[in-house]
Amino acid sequence: MPTPDQGSLDARILALLPTDGTPVLNRVMRAMLARACERPVSSEAYFSARDRLLADRSIGRLRGQGGQVFLATEAEALPAPPADRSADEPDAWPEAKLMGPLRAYLEGPFRAGLDLSDALCLVQDTSTIGRGQWSRPDFVLVTAMRFRLLPGAQVDVHSFELKTEAGGTVQAVHEALAQTRFTHFGHLVWHLPTGSKAETRLAEIEAHCDAHGIGLIRLRDPKRAESGEILVDPKRRATLPAVIDGFLESRLSAKHRAALEAAVRGAQA
């Protein structure tokens, strides 16, 4: 009996995965595929399709207990408050133009502030990787520090949601919060120049970030990396290692994955 072609299996896996990002066991997905295709799906065919989707970062996976795969989408369990963007606010610095300054801040002052001189620190633009704003941070920063006496390594994953001057809203806080499903720390980065009309919302945004354990970084002048100011420190999430591992596997570049693996194992990248 012929088996489904590669493209058909890839598309069916994406269609069958829950849109809210709930993981599905590999064996369950194979059974679902068999029913959908009305024919058996071999282990080789399934895992080949899964690996292709992992390679193009359409899905993530969780290791252990049979293995699971998940689809990240815009669906979010937390109720999102309505956006309160003001159409007449200035947009001299659109988000795409702010990406470079944010990278400079993360690789410079923010990294220095972590005081991890001996640790690996990776910064990656993830703004176009994944599905949906609720699971696609603009940047991810990963640190890996090996202990001197104890075995193993401490890995911390930070996610950053970048917003323009007009985009600093309560909804933006919830976007940053949603992304912590896959990370240890979540941050909202807001381009808010001194004297901006949007400063009237600052106290409210600070309060919401503090209530939800989300870090708030104010970027006053994108031309100066040192103008970044941490207004609220994030709280560390007890995100499962398997969830973070699957997220990083689907988001990091091959070069960064190799560097992280080498750092965790104590080898030279």
Coordinates of C-alpha atoms in Angstrom, one line a residue:
M1 CA 0.0 0.0 0.0
P2 CA 1.5 3.4 -0.9
T3 CA 2.3 5.8 1.8
P4 CA 1.5 9.5 1.8
D5 CA 4.0 11.8 0.1
Q6 CA 6.3 14.0 2.1
G7 CA 4.4 17.3 1.6
S8 CA 1.1 15.7 2.5
L9 CA 2.5 14.4 5.8
D10 CA 4.1 17.7 6.7
A11 CA 0.9 19.6 6.0
R12 CA -1.3 17.0 7.9
I13 CA 1.0 17.2 11.0
L14 CA 0.6 21.0 11.1
A15 CA -3.2 20.7 10.6
L16 CA -3.6 18.1 13.4
L17 CA -1.5 19.8 16.1
P18 CA -3.6 21.8 18.6
T19 CA -3.7 25.5 17.7
D20 CA -3.1 26.5 21.4
G21 CA 0.3 24.9 21.4
T22 CA -0.6 21.8 23.5
P23 CA 2.0 19.1 23.0
V24 CA 1.0 15.8 21.4
L25 CA 2.9 12.5 21.9
N26 CA 4.7 11.2 18.8
R27 CA 2.8 7.9 19.0
V28 CA -0.5 9.7 19.2
M29 CA 0.3 11.9 16.3
R30 CA 1.2 8.8 14.2
A31 CA -2.2 7.3 15.1
M32 CA -3.9 10.5 14.1
L33 CA -2.0 10.7 10.9
A34 CA -3.0 7.1 10.0
R35 CA -6.7 7.9 10.6
A36 CA -6.4 11.1 8.5
C37 CA -4.6 9.4 5.7
E38 CA -6.7 6.2 5.9
R39 CA -3.6 4.1 5.7
P40 CA -0.6 3.2 8.0
V41 CA 2.2 5.7 8.5
S42 CA 5.5 4.1 9.1
S43 CA 7.8 5.3 11.9
E44 CA 10.4 6.3 9.3
A45 CA 7.9 8.4 7.3
Y46 CA 6.6 10.1 10.4
F47 CA 9.9 11.0 11.9
S48 CA 11.2 12.2 8.5
A49 CA 8.3 14.6 8.3
R50 CA 8.7 15.7 11.9
D51 CA 12.4 16.4 11.4
R52 CA 11.6 18.5 8.3
L53 CA 9.2 20.6 10.3
L54 CA 11.7 20.9 13.1
A55 CA 14.4 22.0 10.6
D56 CA 12.2 24.8 9.1
R57 CA 11.1 25.7 12.7
S58 CA 7.4 25.1 12.1
I59 CA 7.1 23.0 15.2
G60 CA 9.0 22.4 18.5
R61 CA 9.4 19.2 20.4
L62 CA 9.7 18.0 24.0
R63 CA 12.0 15.1 24.8
G64 CA 11.4 12.2 27.1
Q65 CA 8.3 10.0 27.9
G66 CA 7.8 9.1 24.2
G67 CA 8.6 12.5 22.9
Q68 CA 6.1 15.2 22.0
V69 CA 5.6 17.9 19.3
F70 CA 3.8 21.2 19.6
L71 CA 2.7 24.0 17.3
A72 CA 3.1 27.6 18.6
T73 CA 0.3 29.9 17.4
E74 CA -1.4 33.1 18.3
A75 CA -3.8 31.4 20.6
E76 CA -3.2 32.3 24.2
A77 CA -4.9 31.1 27.4
L78 CA -4.6 34.4 29.1
P79 CA -7.3 36.9 28.1
A80 CA -5.7 39.7 26.1
P81 CA -6.9 43.2 27.0
P82 CA -7.9 45.4 24.1
A83 CA -5.1 47.4 22.5
D84 CA -4.9 51.0 23.4
R85 CA -2.6 52.2 20.6
S86 CA -3.0 55.8 19.6
A87 CA -2.9 56.3 15.9
D88 CA -1.7 59.9 16.1
E89 CA 1.4 59.1 18.2
P90 CA 4.8 59.5 16.4
D91 CA 6.4 56.6 14.6
A92 CA 9.8 58.0 13.7
W93 CA 11.3 54.7 14.9
P94 CA 9.3 51.7 13.5
E95 CA 9.9 48.4 15.1
A96 CA 12.1 47.1 12.2
K97 CA 14.4 50.1 12.7
L98 CA 14.6 49.4 16.4
M99 CA 15.9 45.9 16.0
G100 CA 19.5 46.9 15.5
P101 CA 19.6 49.2 18.5
L102 CA 18.0 46.5 20.7
R103 CA 20.6 44.0 19.6
A104 CA 23.4 46.5 20.5
Y105 CA 21.8 47.0 23.9
L106 CA 21.5 43.3 24.6
E107 CA 25.0 42.5 23.5
G108 CA 26.4 45.5 25.4
P109 CA 24.9 47.0 28.5
F110 CA 22.4 44.2 29.2
R111 CA 25.0 41.5 28.9
A112 CA 27.4 43.4 31.0
G113 CA 24.8 43.8 33.7
L114 CA 24.4 40.1 34.0
D115 CA 27.9 39.9 35.4
L116 CA 28.6 36.6 33.7
S117 CA 32.1 37.2 32.3
D118 CA 32.9 33.4 32.1
A119 CA 29.5 32.3 30.7
L120 CA 28.4 31.7 27.2
C121 CA 26.0 34.4 26.1
L122 CA 24.0 34.1 22.8
V123 CA 21.7 36.7 21.3
Q124 CA 19.5 35.8 18.4
D125 CA 16.8 37.6 16.4
T126 CA 13.7 35.3 16.6
S127 CA 11.2 37.9 15.3
T128 CA 10.5 35.9 12.1
I129 CA 10.7 32.4 13.6
G130 CA 7.6 30.6 14.8
R131 CA 3.9 31.2 14.4
G132 CA 2.0 34.0 16.0
Q133 CA 2.9 37.0 18.0
W134 CA 2.2 35.2 21.3
S135 CA 5.0 32.7 20.8
R136 CA 7.5 34.7 18.8
P137 CA 9.7 37.0 20.8
D138 CA 11.7 39.6 18.9
F139 CA 15.0 38.4 20.5
V140 CA 16.1 35.6 22.7
L141 CA 19.2 35.7 24.9
V142 CA 20.7 32.5 26.3
T143 CA 23.4 32.2 28.9
A144 CA 25.2 29.0 30.0
M145 CA 27.5 29.0 33.0
R146 CA 29.3 25.9 34.2
F147 CA 29.9 25.5 37.9
R148 CA 33.4 25.3 39.3
L149 CA 32.8 22.5 41.8
L150 CA 29.4 21.1 41.1
P151 CA 28.6 19.1 37.9
G152 CA 26.4 20.5 35.2
A153 CA 25.6 24.0 34.0
Q154 CA 23.1 26.8 34.7
V155 CA 21.2 27.8 31.5
D156 CA 19.0 30.9 31.5
V157 CA 16.8 31.9 28.6
H158 CA 15.4 35.4 28.3
S159 CA 12.8 36.6 25.8
F160 CA 12.3 40.1 24.7
E161 CA 9.2 41.7 23.2
L162 CA 10.0 45.0 21.4
K163 CA 7.5 47.8 21.1
T164 CA 7.6 51.2 19.4
E165 CA 6.7 54.5 21.2
A166 CA 3.1 54.0 20.3
G167 CA 3.1 50.3 21.0
G168 CA 3.7 50.3 24.7
T169 CA 0.3 49.0 25.9
V170 CA -1.1 46.6 28.4
Q171 CA -1.5 44.1 25.6
A172 CA 2.2 44.3 25.0
V173 CA 2.8 43.2 28.6
H174 CA 0.6 40.2 28.0
E175 CA 2.5 39.3 24.8
A176 CA 5.7 39.3 26.8
L177 CA 4.0 37.2 29.5
A178 CA 2.7 34.6 26.9
Q179 CA 6.3 34.1 25.6
T180 CA 7.5 33.0 29.1
R181 CA 5.7 29.7 28.4
F182 CA 9.0 28.8 26.7
T183 CA 11.6 30.8 28.6
H184 CA 12.8 31.6 32.2
F185 CA 12.6 35.4 32.0
G186 CA 10.3 37.7 29.9
H187 CA 11.0 41.3 29.1
L188 CA 9.1 44.1 27.4
V189 CA 11.4 46.6 25.7
W190 CA 9.7 49.9 25.0
H191 CA 11.1 52.8 22.9
L192 CA 10.0 55.7 25.1
P193 CA 11.9 58.9 24.5
T194 CA 12.1 61.5 27.3
G195 CA 9.1 63.9 26.9
S196 CA 7.0 61.6 24.9
K197 CA 3.2 61.9 25.2
A198 CA 3.2 58.1 25.8
E199 CA 4.9 58.7 29.2
T200 CA 1.4 59.1 30.7
R201 CA 1.1 55.3 30.3
L202 CA 4.4 54.5 31.9
A203 CA 3.1 54.0 35.5
E204 CA 0.4 51.7 34.3
I205 CA 2.8 49.6 32.2
E206 CA 5.2 49.4 35.1
A207 CA 2.5 48.2 37.4
H208 CA 1.3 45.5 35.0
C209 CA 4.9 44.3 34.4
D210 CA 5.5 44.1 38.1
A211 CA 2.3 42.2 38.8
H212 CA 3.0 39.6 36.1
G213 CA 6.8 39.3 36.8
I214 CA 7.8 40.7 33.4
G215 CA 10.9 42.9 33.1
L216 CA 10.5 46.4 31.6
I217 CA 13.3 48.0 29.7
R218 CA 12.9 51.6 28.6
L219 CA 14.9 52.5 25.5
R220 CA 15.2 56.3 25.5
D221 CA 17.5 56.9 22.6
P222 CA 18.0 54.1 20.0
K223 CA 21.2 55.8 18.8
R224 CA 22.8 55.2 22.2
A225 CA 22.9 51.6 23.6
E226 CA 23.6 52.9 27.1
S227 CA 20.3 54.8 27.1
G228 CA 18.5 51.5 27.9
E229 CA 17.2 51.5 31.4
I230 CA 15.8 48.6 33.4
L231 CA 12.7 49.8 35.2
V232 CA 11.3 46.5 36.4
D233 CA 13.3 43.3 37.0
P234 CA 11.7 40.1 35.7
K235 CA 10.9 37.1 38.0
R236 CA 12.3 33.7 37.1
R237 CA 9.8 31.2 35.7
A238 CA 9.9 27.5 36.6
T239 CA 9.5 26.5 33.0
L240 CA 10.1 22.8 32.4
P241 CA 13.5 22.0 30.9
A242 CA 11.9 19.9 28.2
V243 CA 9.8 22.8 27.1
I244 CA 12.8 25.2 26.9
D245 CA 14.9 22.5 25.1
G246 CA 12.2 22.1 22.4
F247 CA 11.8 25.9 22.1
L248 CA 15.6 26.5 21.7
E249 CA 15.9 23.6 19.2
S250 CA 13.3 25.2 17.0
R251 CA 14.5 28.8 17.4
L252 CA 18.3 28.9 17.6
S253 CA 20.5 28.8 14.5
A254 CA 22.7 25.7 14.0
K255 CA 25.7 27.7 15.0
H256 CA 24.1 28.8 18.3
R257 CA 22.8 25.3 19.0
A258 CA 26.3 23.9 18.6
A259 CA 27.8 26.6 20.8
L260 CA 25.2 26.0 23.6
E261 CA 25.6 22.3 23.5
A262 CA 29.4 22.6 23.7
A263 CA 29.1 25.1 26.6
V264 CA 26.8 22.8 28.5
R265 CA 29.0 19.8 28.0
G266 CA 32.1 21.7 29.0
A267 CA 33.7 21.5 25.5
Q268 CA 35.1 24.2 23.3
A269 CA 32.7 25.4 20.6

